[in-house]
Coordinates of C-alpha atoms and ligand atoms in Angstrom, one line a residue:
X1 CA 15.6 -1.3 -38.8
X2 CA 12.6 0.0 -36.7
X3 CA 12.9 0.5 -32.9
X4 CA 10.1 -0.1 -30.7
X5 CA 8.5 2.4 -28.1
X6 CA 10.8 2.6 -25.3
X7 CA 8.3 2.1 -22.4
X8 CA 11.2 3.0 -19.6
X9 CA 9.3 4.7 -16.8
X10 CA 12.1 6.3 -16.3
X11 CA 11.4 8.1 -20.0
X12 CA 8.5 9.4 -18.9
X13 CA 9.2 10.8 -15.8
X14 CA 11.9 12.4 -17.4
X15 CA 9.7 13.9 -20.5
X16 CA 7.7 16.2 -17.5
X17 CA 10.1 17.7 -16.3
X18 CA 9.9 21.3 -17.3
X19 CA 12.6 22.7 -15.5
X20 CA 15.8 21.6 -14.0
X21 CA 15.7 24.1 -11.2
X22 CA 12.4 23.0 -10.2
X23 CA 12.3 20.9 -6.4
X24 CA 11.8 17.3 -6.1
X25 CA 12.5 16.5 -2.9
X26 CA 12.1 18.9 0.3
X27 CA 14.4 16.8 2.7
X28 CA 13.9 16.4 6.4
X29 CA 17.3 19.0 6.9
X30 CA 15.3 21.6 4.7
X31 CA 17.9 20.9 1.9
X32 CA 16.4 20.7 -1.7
X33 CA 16.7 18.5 -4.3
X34 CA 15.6 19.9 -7.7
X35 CA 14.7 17.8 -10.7
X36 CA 18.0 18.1 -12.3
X37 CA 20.2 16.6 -9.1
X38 CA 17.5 13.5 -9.2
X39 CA 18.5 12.8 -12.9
X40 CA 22.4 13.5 -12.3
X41 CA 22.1 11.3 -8.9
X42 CA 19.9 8.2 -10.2
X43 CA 22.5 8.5 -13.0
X44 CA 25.2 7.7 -10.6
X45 CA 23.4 4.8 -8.7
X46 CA 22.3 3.7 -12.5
X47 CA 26.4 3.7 -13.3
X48 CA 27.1 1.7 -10.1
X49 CA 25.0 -0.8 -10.7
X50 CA 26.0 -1.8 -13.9
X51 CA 29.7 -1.6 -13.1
X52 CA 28.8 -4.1 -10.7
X53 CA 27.3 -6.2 -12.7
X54 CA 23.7 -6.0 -12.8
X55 CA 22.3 -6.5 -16.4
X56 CA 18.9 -6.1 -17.4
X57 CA 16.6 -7.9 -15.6
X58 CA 18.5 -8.9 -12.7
X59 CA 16.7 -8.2 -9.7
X60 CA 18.4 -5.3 -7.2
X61 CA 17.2 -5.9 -3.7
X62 CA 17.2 -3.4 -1.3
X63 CA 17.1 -4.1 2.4
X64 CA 17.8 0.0 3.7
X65 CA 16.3 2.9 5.6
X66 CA 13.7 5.7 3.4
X67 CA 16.4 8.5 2.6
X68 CA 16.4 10.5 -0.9
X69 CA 19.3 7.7 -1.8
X70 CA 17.0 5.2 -1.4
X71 CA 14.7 6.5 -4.6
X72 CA 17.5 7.3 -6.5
X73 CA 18.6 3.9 -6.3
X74 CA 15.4 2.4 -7.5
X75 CA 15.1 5.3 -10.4
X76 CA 18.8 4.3 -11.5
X77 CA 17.7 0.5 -11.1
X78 CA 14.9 1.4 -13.6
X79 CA 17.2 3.2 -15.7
X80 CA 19.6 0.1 -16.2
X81 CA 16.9 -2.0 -17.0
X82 CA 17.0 -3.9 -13.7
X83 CA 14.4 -4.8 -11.2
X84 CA 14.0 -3.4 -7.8
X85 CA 13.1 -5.3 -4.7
X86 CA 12.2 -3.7 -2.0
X87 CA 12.3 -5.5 1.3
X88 CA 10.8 -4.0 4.6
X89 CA 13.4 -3.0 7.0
X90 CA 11.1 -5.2 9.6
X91 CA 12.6 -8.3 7.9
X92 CA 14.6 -11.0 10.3
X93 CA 17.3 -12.9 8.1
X94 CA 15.2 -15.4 8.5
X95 CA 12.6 -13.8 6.2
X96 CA 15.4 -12.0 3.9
X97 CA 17.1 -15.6 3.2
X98 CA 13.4 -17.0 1.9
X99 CA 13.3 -13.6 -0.5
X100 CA 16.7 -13.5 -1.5
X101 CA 16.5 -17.6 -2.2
X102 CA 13.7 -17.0 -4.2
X103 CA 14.6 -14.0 -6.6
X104 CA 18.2 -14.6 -6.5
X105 CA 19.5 -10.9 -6.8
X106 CA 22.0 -9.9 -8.5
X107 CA 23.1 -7.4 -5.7
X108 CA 21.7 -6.8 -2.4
X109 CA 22.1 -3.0 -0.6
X110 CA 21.7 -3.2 2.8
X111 CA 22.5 -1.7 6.0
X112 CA 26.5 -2.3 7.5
X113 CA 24.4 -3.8 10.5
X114 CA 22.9 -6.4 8.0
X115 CA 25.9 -7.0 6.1
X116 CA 27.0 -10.5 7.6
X117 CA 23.9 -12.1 7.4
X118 CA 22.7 -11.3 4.0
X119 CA 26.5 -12.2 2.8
X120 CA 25.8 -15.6 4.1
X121 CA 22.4 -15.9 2.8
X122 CA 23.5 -14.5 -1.2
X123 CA 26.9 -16.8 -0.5
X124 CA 24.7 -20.0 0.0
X125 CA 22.6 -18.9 -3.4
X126 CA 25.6 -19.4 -5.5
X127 CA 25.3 -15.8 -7.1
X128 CA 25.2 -12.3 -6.6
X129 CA 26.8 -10.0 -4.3
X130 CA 26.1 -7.6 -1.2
X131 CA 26.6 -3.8 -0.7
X132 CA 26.1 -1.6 2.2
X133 CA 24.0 1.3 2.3
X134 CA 23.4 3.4 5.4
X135 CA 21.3 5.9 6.5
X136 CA 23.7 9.1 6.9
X137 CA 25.3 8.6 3.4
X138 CA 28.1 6.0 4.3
X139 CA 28.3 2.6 2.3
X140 CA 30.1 0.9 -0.5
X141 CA 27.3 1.1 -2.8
X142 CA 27.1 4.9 -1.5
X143 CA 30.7 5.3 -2.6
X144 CA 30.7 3.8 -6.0
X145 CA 27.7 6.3 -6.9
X146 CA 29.8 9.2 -5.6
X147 CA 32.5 8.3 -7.8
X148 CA 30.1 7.5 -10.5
X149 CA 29.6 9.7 -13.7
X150 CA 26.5 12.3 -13.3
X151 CA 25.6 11.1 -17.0
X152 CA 23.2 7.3 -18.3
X153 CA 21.8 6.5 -21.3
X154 CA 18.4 4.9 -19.7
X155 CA 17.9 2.0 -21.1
X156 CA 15.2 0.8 -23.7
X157 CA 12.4 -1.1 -22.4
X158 CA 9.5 -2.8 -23.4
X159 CA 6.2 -2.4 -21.9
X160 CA 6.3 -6.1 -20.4
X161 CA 9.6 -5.8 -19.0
X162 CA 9.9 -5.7 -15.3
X163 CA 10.4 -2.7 -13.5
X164 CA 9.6 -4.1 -9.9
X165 CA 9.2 -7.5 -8.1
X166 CA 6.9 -6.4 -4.4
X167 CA 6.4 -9.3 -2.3
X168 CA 3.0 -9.5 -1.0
X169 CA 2.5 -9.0 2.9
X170 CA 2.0 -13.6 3.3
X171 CA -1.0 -13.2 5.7
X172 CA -2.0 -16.5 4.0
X173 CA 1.2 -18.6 3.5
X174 CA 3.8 -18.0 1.8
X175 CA 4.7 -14.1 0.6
X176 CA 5.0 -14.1 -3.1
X177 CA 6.7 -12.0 -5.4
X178 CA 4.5 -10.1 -7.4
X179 CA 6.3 -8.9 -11.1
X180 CA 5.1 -5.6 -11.9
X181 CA 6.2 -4.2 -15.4
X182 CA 7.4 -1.0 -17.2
X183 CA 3.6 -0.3 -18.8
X184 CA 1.9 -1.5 -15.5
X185 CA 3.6 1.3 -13.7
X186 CA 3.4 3.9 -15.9
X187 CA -0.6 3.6 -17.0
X188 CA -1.2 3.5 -13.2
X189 CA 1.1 6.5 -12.6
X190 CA -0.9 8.3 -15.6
X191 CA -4.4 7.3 -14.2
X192 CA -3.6 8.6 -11.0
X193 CA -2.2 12.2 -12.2
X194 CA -5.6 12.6 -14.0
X195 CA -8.3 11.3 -11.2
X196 CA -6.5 13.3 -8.5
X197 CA -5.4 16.1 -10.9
X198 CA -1.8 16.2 -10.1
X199 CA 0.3 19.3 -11.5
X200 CA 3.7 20.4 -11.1
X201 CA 2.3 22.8 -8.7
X202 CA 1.7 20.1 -5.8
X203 CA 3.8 19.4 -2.8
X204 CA 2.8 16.2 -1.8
X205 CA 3.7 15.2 2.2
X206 CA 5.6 12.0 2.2
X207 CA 5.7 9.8 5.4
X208 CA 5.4 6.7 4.2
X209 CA 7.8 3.8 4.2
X210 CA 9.0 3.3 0.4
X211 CA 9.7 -0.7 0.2
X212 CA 5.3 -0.6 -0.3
X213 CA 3.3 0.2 -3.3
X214 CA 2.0 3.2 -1.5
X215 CA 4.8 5.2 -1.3
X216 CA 7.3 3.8 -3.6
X217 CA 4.6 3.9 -6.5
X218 CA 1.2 5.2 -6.1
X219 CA 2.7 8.7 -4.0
X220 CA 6.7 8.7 -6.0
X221 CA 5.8 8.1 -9.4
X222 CA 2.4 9.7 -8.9
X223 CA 4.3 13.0 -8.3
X224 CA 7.4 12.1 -10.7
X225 CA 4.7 11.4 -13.6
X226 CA 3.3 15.4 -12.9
X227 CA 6.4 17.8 -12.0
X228 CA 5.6 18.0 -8.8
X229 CA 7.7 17.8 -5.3
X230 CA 7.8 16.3 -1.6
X231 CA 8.1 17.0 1.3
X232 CA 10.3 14.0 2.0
X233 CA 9.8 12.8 6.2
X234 CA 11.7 9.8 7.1
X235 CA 8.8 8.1 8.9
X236 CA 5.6 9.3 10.3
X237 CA 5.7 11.6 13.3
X238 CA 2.8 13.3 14.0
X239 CA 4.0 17.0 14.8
X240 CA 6.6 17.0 12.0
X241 CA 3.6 16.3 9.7
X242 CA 1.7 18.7 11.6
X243 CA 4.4 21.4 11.0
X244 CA 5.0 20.5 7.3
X245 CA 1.3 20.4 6.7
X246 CA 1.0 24.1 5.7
X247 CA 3.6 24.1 3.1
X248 CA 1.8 20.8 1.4
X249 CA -1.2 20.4 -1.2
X250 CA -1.6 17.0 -0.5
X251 CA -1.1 14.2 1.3
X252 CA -1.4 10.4 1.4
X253 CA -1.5 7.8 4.0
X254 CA -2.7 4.9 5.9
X255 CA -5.6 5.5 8.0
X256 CA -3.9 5.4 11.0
X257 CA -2.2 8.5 10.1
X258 CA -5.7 10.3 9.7
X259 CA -6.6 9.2 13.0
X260 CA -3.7 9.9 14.8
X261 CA -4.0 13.4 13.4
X262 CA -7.3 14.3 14.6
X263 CA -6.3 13.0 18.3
X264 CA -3.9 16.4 18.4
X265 CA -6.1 19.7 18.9
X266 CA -3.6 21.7 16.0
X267 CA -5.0 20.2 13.4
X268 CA -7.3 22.9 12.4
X269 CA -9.0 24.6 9.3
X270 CA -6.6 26.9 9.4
X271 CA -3.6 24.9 9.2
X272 CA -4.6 22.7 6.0
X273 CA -6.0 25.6 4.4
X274 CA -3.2 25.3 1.7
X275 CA -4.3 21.2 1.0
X276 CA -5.8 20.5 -2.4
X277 CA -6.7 16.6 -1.1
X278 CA -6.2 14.1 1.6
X279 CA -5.8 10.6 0.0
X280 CA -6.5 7.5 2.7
X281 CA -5.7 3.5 1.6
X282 CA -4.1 0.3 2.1
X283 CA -5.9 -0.7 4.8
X284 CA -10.1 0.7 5.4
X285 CA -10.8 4.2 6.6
X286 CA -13.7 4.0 9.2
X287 CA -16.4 6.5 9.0
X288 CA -16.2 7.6 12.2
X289 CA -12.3 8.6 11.1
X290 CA -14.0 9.9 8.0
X291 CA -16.7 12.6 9.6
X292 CA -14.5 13.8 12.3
X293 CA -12.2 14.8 10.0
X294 CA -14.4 16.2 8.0
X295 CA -15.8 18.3 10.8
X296 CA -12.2 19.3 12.0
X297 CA -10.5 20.4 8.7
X298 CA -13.2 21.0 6.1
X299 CA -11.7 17.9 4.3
X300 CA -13.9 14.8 3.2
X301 CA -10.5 12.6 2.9
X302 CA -10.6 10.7 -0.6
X303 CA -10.2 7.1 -0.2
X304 CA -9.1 4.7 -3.1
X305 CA -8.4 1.1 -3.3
X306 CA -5.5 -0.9 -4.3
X307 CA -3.3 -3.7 -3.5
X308 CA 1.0 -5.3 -4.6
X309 CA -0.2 -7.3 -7.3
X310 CA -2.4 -4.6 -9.2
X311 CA -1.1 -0.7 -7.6
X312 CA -4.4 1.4 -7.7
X313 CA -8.0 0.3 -9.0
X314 CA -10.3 2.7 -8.0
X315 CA -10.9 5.9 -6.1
X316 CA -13.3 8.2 -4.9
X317 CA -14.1 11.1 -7.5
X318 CA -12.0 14.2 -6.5
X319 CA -14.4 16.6 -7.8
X320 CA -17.6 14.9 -6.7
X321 CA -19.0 13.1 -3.6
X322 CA -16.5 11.0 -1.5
X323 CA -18.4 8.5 0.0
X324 CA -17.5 7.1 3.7
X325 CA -16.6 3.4 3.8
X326 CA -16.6 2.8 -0.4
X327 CA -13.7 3.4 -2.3
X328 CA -15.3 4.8 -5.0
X329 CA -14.8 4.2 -8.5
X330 CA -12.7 1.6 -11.1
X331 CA -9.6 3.9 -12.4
X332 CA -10.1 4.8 -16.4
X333 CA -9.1 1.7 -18.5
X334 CA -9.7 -0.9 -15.0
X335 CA -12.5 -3.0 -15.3
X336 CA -14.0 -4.3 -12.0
X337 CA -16.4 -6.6 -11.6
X338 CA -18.1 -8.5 -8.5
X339 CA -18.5 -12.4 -8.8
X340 CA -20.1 -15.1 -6.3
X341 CA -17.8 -17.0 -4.3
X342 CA -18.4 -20.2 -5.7
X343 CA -20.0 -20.5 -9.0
X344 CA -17.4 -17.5 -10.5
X345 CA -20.6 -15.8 -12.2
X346 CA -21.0 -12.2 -11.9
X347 CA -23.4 -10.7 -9.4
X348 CA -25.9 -8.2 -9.3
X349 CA -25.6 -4.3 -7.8
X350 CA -25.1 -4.4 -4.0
X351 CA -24.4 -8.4 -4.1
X352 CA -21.7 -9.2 -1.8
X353 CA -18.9 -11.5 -4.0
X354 CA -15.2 -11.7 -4.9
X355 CA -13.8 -8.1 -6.8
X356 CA -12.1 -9.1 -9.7
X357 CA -10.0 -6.6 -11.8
X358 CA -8.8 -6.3 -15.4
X359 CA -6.4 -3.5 -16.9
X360 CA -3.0 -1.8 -17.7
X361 CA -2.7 -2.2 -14.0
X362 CA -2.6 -6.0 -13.7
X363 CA 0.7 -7.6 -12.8
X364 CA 2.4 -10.2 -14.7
X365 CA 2.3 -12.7 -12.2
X366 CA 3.7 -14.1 -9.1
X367 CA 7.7 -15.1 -9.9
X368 CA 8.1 -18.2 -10.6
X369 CA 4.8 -19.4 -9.5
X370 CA 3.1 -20.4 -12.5
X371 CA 0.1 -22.4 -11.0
X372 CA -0.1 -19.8 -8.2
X373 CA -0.3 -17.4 -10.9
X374 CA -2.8 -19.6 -13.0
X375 CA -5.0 -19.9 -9.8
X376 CA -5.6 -16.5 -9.2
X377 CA -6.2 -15.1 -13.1
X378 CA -9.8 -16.1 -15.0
X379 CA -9.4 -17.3 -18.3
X380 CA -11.1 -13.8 -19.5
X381 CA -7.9 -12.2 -17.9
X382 CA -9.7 -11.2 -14.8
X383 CA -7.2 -10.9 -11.5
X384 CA -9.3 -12.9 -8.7
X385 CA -8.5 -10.2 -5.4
X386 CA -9.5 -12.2 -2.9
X387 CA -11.3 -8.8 -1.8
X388 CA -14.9 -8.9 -1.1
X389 CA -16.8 -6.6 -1.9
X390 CA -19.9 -5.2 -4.0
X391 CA -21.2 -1.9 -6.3
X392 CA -23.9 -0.1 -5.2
X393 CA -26.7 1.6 -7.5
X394 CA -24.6 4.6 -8.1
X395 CA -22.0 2.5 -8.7
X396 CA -19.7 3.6 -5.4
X397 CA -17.6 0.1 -4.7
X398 CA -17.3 -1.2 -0.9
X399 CA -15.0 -3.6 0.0
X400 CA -16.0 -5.7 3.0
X401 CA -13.2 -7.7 4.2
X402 CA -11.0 -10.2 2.6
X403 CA -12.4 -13.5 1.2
X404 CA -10.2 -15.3 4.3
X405 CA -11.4 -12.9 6.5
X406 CA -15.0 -13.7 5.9
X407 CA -16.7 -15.6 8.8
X408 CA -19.5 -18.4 8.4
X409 CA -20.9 -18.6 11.4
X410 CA -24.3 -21.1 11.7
X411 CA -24.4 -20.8 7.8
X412 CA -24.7 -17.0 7.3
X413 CA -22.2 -14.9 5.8
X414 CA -20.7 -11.8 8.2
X415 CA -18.8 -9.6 6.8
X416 CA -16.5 -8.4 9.3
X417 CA -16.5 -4.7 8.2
X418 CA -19.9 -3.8 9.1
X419 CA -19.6 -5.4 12.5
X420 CA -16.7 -3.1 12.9
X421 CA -18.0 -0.4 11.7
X422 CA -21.2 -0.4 13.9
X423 CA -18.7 -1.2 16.7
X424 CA -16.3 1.8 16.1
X425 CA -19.2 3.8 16.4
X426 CA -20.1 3.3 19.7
X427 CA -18.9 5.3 22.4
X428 CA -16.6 4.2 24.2
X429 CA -14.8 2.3 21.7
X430 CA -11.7 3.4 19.9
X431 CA -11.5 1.0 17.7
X432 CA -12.3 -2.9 17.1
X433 CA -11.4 -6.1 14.5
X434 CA -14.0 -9.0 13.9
X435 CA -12.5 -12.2 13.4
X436 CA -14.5 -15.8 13.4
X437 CA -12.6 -18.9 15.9
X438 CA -13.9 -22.5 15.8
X439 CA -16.7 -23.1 17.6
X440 CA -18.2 -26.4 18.6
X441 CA -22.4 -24.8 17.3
X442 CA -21.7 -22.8 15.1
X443 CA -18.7 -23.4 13.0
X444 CA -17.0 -20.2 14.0
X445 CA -18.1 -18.0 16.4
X446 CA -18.3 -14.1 15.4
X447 CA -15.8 -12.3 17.9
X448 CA -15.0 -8.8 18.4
X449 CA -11.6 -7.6 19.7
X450 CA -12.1 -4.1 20.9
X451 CA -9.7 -1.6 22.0
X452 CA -11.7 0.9 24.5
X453 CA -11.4 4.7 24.5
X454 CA -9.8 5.4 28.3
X455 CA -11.5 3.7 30.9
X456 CA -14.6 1.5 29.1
X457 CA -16.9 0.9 31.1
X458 CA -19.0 -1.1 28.9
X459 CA -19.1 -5.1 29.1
X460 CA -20.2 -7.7 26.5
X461 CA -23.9 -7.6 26.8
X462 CA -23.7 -3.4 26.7
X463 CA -22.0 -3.5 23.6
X464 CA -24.3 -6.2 22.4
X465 CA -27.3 -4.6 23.2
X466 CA -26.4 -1.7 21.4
X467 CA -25.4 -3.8 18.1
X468 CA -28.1 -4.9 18.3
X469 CA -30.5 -2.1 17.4
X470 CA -28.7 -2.4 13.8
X471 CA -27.6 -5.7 13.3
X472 CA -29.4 -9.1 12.3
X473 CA -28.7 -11.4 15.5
X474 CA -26.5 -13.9 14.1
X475 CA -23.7 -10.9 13.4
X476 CA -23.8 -9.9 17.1
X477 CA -19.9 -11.2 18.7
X478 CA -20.8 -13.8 20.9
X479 CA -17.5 -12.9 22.8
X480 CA -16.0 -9.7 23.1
X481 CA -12.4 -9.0 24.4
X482 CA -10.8 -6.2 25.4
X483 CA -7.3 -5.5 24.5
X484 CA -5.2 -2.4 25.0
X485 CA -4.5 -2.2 21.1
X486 CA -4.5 -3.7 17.7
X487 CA -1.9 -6.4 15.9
X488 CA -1.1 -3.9 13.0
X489 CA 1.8 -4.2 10.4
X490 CA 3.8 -1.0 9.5
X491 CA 0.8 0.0 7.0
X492 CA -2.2 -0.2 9.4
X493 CA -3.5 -3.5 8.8
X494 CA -4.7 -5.0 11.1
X495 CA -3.2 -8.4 11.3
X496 CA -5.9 -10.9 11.6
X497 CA -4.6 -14.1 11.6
X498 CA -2.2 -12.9 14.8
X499 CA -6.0 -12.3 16.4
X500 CA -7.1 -15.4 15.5
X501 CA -4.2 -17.5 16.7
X502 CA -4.6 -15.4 20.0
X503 CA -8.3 -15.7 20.3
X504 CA -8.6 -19.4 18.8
X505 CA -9.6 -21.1 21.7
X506 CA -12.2 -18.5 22.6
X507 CA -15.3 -21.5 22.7
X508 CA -13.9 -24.2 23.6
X509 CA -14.9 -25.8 27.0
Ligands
AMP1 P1 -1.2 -4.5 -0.1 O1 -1.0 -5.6 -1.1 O2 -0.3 -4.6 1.1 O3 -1.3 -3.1 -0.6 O4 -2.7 -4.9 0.5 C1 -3.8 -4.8 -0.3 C2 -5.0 -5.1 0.4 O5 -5.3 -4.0 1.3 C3 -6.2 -5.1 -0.5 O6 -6.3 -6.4 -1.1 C4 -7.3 -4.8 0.5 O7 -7.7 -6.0 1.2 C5 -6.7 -3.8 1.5 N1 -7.0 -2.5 1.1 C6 -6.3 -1.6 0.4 N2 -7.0 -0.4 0.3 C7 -8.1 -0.5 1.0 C8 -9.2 0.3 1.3 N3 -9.3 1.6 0.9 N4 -10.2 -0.2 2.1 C9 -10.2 -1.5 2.5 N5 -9.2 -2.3 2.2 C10 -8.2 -1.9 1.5

């Protein structure tokens, strides 16, 4: 009888490690965890799961706080074949009884504080079972891994098996659960460990939450797939990272951590002298943010491009030019391509359409969403993104705002990115989001929601006048409000649709 490849992603974290002894995890406590702890401790979450119950495929969701527990329960979830679901600690019960409803876990961790509710919620499912998990080390599930043997036979998986189910962030509608397999972890994992030349020599700097792709896949199993270690923080604080920075060769994060940064006078030359790279995503990296950086710590950051349903698609060349406001280039093995809105046929270089992507990196679907699924896939196997964006003549990608996000306004196209970004750079302003609200002319009205930088003493027809050295008339805000800061969700987005439920009756008389 032959065997097929065993695509476990645990297997091939596993086949780089060179060295037992060698650190994985630098915790917030300074203790160390080396490579050989992670494998005996994601063996004993691995051994509790299945002794309570969870067979391959079953879905393990996990409602609980980022600790070095945390990741070894989704590498022993991997390891028994099941599938992990992270939920964001944010989540009301409310929220968690949609997400549990829909995936039906087989077990839920969560905190003791959490424990009532989600029993109720898994009770009125019909299945599955709840087990607490708390932050200093306490919990059932906690106690059957301690008492759990060090040793697991990972199982064998195929390369379409799922490894992950990440509900998207539902800006539009419902949130759906987006089924991300062995193989599309793994190739992405690979791609990344090449572009950014990851070795067993890098300390990556971890503050970000781990129930997102960023953290839980593109930094974790980025670092996993080369050797390397982290220096684990529990949440972003900017003088811890300030502190750890000189022991790091790399960090990731939202863009709001890069600008947060450069508000504090310590970040200096001399202080990230040890960094090999400064990776920026999830949400866009302003130029501004971009230069200034630049000019304080040597360091053009390196911003890529990704999203749930498809982990990272392209990135700005590490050894080559990193260009402000694109995101660079299609990962090895991704295909992108730029389409128009309506007729689905593809566009020419810097034409404005939807980015759709094909690869290893593609998700499976949405679970069980079929036609949701359908909708958003070409027949060609193209992902439609619901990004727009286009590819320039040196073929650096730009992504200017998502398809929802776009604003008609008197029959033109504005993309709300280059309003903001000509708004950002104005003095004066800290930072800004463009949203279009009904109005009664124009269809929508192009409005600007700024947040000033101290006292602003510029008005509307200041800010206007100034746009308008550099923009076409009709992308000028006919409104501009002032607001003390931006709606964002715990990964810097800005949330939109919050703006434009504030904002909506901005022209009406
Ligand atoms: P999420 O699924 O939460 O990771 O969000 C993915 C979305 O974030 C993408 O579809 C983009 O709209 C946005 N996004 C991610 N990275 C960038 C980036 N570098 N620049 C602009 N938007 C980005």
């Amino acid at each position: 009888m032959t065997t097929s490849q065993d695509h476990n992603l645990f297997g091939i974290f596993r086949s780089r490690i060179e060295n037992l002894d060698a650190p994985f995890l630098q915790l917030p406590d300074d203790r160390v965890i080396s490579y050989g702890d992670m494998v005996k401790r994601s063996a004993q979450f691995a051994n509790a799961l299945v002794s309570l119950g969870v067979k391959p495929g079953d879905r393990v969701a996990a409602q609980v706080e980022k600790s070095a527990d945390a990741l070894f329960l989704y590498l022993g979830c991997l390891r028994a074949g099941g599938v992990f679901l992270p939920l964001n600690m944010g989540y009301k019960d409310k929220e968690l009884a949609y997400f549990i409803t829909d995936a039906e876990p087989a077990l839920v961790a969560c905190t003791s504080a959490r424990k009532n509710a989600l029993e109720e919620i898994v009770s009125a499912c019909g299945s599955g079972r709840v087990e607490t998990f708390d932050q200093g080390g306490g919990g059932s599930l906690i106690e059957i891994a301690d008492g759990s043997d060090t040793v697991f036979k990972d199982l064998h998986r195929e390369a379409d098996d799922l490894a992950a189910i990440l509900y998207t962030s539902g800006t539009t509608g419902r949130s759906k659960g987006a089924m991300l397999t062995h193989k599309n972890l793994s190739s992405n994992a690979q791609a990344l460990v090449d572009v950014w030349q990851f070795t067993n020599t890098d300390v990556l700097l971890h503050a970000l939450p781990i129930f997102h792709t960023h953290g839980l896949f593109v930094a974790t199993n980025t670092v996993l797939s080369s050797g390397g270690s982290m220096i684990f923080q529990n949440k972003f604080d900017v003088e811890r990272v300030l502190a750890a920075l000189p022991r790091a060769t790399c960090m990731m994060g939202v863009p709001t951590f890069y600008s947060r940064l450069l508000a504090s006078k310590e970040l200096t030359r001399d202080l990230v002298s040890h960094i090999r790279v400064f990776i920026s995503g999830s949400a866009p990296l302003s130029p501004e943010t971009h230069k200034k950086f630049e000019q304080q710590t040597g360091h053009a950051i390196l911003e890529r491009y990704g999203m749930t349903e498809t982990s990272m698609n392209t990135s700005n060349p590490f050894d080559g030019e990193r260009r402000a406001s694109t995101v660079g280039f299609a990962l090895p093995d991704i295909e992108i391509r730029i389409v128009d809105i309506e007729s689905g046929g593809e566009l020419d270089t810097n034409e404005v359409g939807v980015i759709e992507i094909r690869g290893p990196n593609v998700f499976k679907g949405y679970w069980r969403m079929p036609e949701k699924t359908k909708e958003e896939f070409r027949d060609d196997g193209f992902f439609i993104s619901g990004d727009l964006g286009f590819i320039d003549e040196r073929g650096y990608i730009s992504i200017v705002g998502r398809n929802k996000d776009l604003i008609i306004s008197g029959g033109f196209n504005i993309y709300p990115a280059e309003v903001e970004n000509a708004l950002d750079a104005i003095n004066g302003i800290s930072e800004s989001a463009v949203i279009g609200v009904p109005h009664p002319d124009f269809g929508e009205g192009v409005t600007a929601v700024v947040v000033p930088e101290g006292e602003c003493p510029l008005g509307t027809e200041d800010i206007r006048a100034t746009l308008e050295r550099d923009l076409a008339n009709y992308k000028l805000p006919k409104r501009v409000f002032f607001v003390d800061a931006l709606p964002r969700n715990k990964m810097g987005k800005i949330q939109k649709n919050q703006l434009r439920e504030q904002f909506h009756a901005a022209y009406q008389a």
